Amino acid sequence: MTLRRFLGLASFFRRFIPNYAIKARYLTQLTKANEIFKWEKVPEESFETLKRELMIQPILALYNPEAKTKVHTDACASGIAGMLLQLGSDNKWHLVYCVSKKTTETETKIPYK
């Protein structure tokens, strides 16, 4: 399986993988046209992390408009992410949806606190 195919598969499930864009950034960088493909420790760790994430059976909940809901967000120079959680009947928070985006080169220059 080529790296692009793997990333396509992983990207299909990205809404179930918290911080997907950050976890996939080193692999995504290797697929750029002008990038020299060099498989080293960091891309290997990124690949193994995503592979593990894809094999974990997610504990997902369907969105319930009646349930208590909260949103978690996170941002750093390399990416932004968010998760929608809802309180289940078991009194535990369950993941309903997650989203992430790798920052562009321009966005990495924006100061954040």
XYZ file of C-alpha atoms in Angstrom:
113
model
C 0.000 0.000 0.000
C 1.464 3.348 -0.964
C 1.701 6.172 1.530
C -0.915 8.218 -0.340
C -3.360 5.317 -0.223
C -2.744 4.824 3.487
C -3.310 8.533 4.142
C -6.485 8.400 2.059
C -7.796 5.542 4.196
C -6.762 7.242 7.435
C -8.252 10.546 6.306
C -11.604 8.864 5.665
C -11.722 8.069 9.408
C -10.174 11.359 10.567
C -13.348 12.474 12.344
C -12.828 9.572 14.761
C -9.111 10.222 15.355
C -8.432 13.098 17.758
C -5.711 15.448 16.455
C -5.541 13.574 13.144
C -3.905 16.432 11.224
C -1.107 16.754 13.757
C -0.546 12.990 13.879
C -0.441 12.758 10.066
C 1.589 15.902 9.319
C 4.985 14.189 8.823
C 3.462 11.607 6.498
C 1.548 14.258 4.570
C 4.732 16.256 4.127
C 6.410 13.243 2.478
C 3.739 13.197 -0.243
C 4.443 16.747 -1.434
C 5.754 17.059 -4.999
C 9.102 18.698 -4.176
C 9.755 16.704 -0.994
C 12.507 14.085 -0.967
C 10.959 10.871 0.321
C 13.075 9.844 3.303
C 11.531 7.259 5.645
C 13.100 7.953 9.014
C 12.163 7.621 12.687
C 9.631 10.476 12.866
C 7.528 9.401 9.841
C 7.695 5.786 11.054
C 6.369 6.815 14.489
C 3.633 8.870 12.833
C 2.673 5.888 10.653
C 2.580 3.506 13.633
C 0.500 5.979 15.668
C -2.098 6.322 12.910
C -2.121 2.569 12.332
C -2.836 2.001 16.038
C -5.579 4.632 15.988
C -7.239 2.881 13.039
C -7.178 -0.478 14.832
C -8.710 0.791 18.081
C -12.418 0.183 18.320
C -13.764 3.671 18.909
C -16.283 4.376 21.617
C -18.474 6.748 19.666
C -21.870 8.105 20.478
C -24.608 9.286 18.178
C -25.441 12.947 18.593
C -28.350 13.418 20.992
C -29.846 16.938 21.011
C -31.158 16.298 24.540
C -27.792 15.288 26.065
C -25.376 17.566 27.895
C -22.745 18.581 25.334
C -19.294 20.118 25.474
C -16.645 21.075 22.955
C -12.911 20.769 23.566
C -10.520 22.751 21.389
C -6.764 22.870 21.127
C -4.308 24.816 19.017
C -0.573 24.970 18.567
C 1.776 26.125 15.833
C 1.440 22.824 13.953
C -2.335 22.356 14.030
C -5.789 22.980 15.452
C -8.292 20.437 16.724
C -11.680 20.091 18.330
C -13.868 17.362 19.821
C -17.607 17.231 20.415
C -18.442 15.212 23.534
C -21.758 14.257 25.082
C -22.645 12.877 28.473
C -24.040 9.377 28.099
C -26.571 7.491 30.206
C -23.557 5.842 31.918
C -22.568 9.331 33.180
C -19.364 9.268 31.077
C -18.341 11.651 28.312
C -18.370 10.040 24.856
C -16.801 11.250 21.640
C -19.367 12.191 19.019
C -17.136 13.894 16.467
C -13.634 15.282 16.165
C -11.956 17.551 13.675
C -8.375 18.664 13.098
C -6.365 20.667 10.616
C -2.663 21.030 10.036
C -1.706 24.696 9.984
C -0.325 26.216 6.814
C 3.140 27.719 6.730
C 1.582 31.196 7.008
C -0.623 30.163 9.949
C 2.399 28.844 11.870
C 3.708 32.411 12.041
C 0.618 33.728 13.856
C 1.417 34.222 17.560
C -0.851 32.318 19.932
C -1.100 31.993 23.706
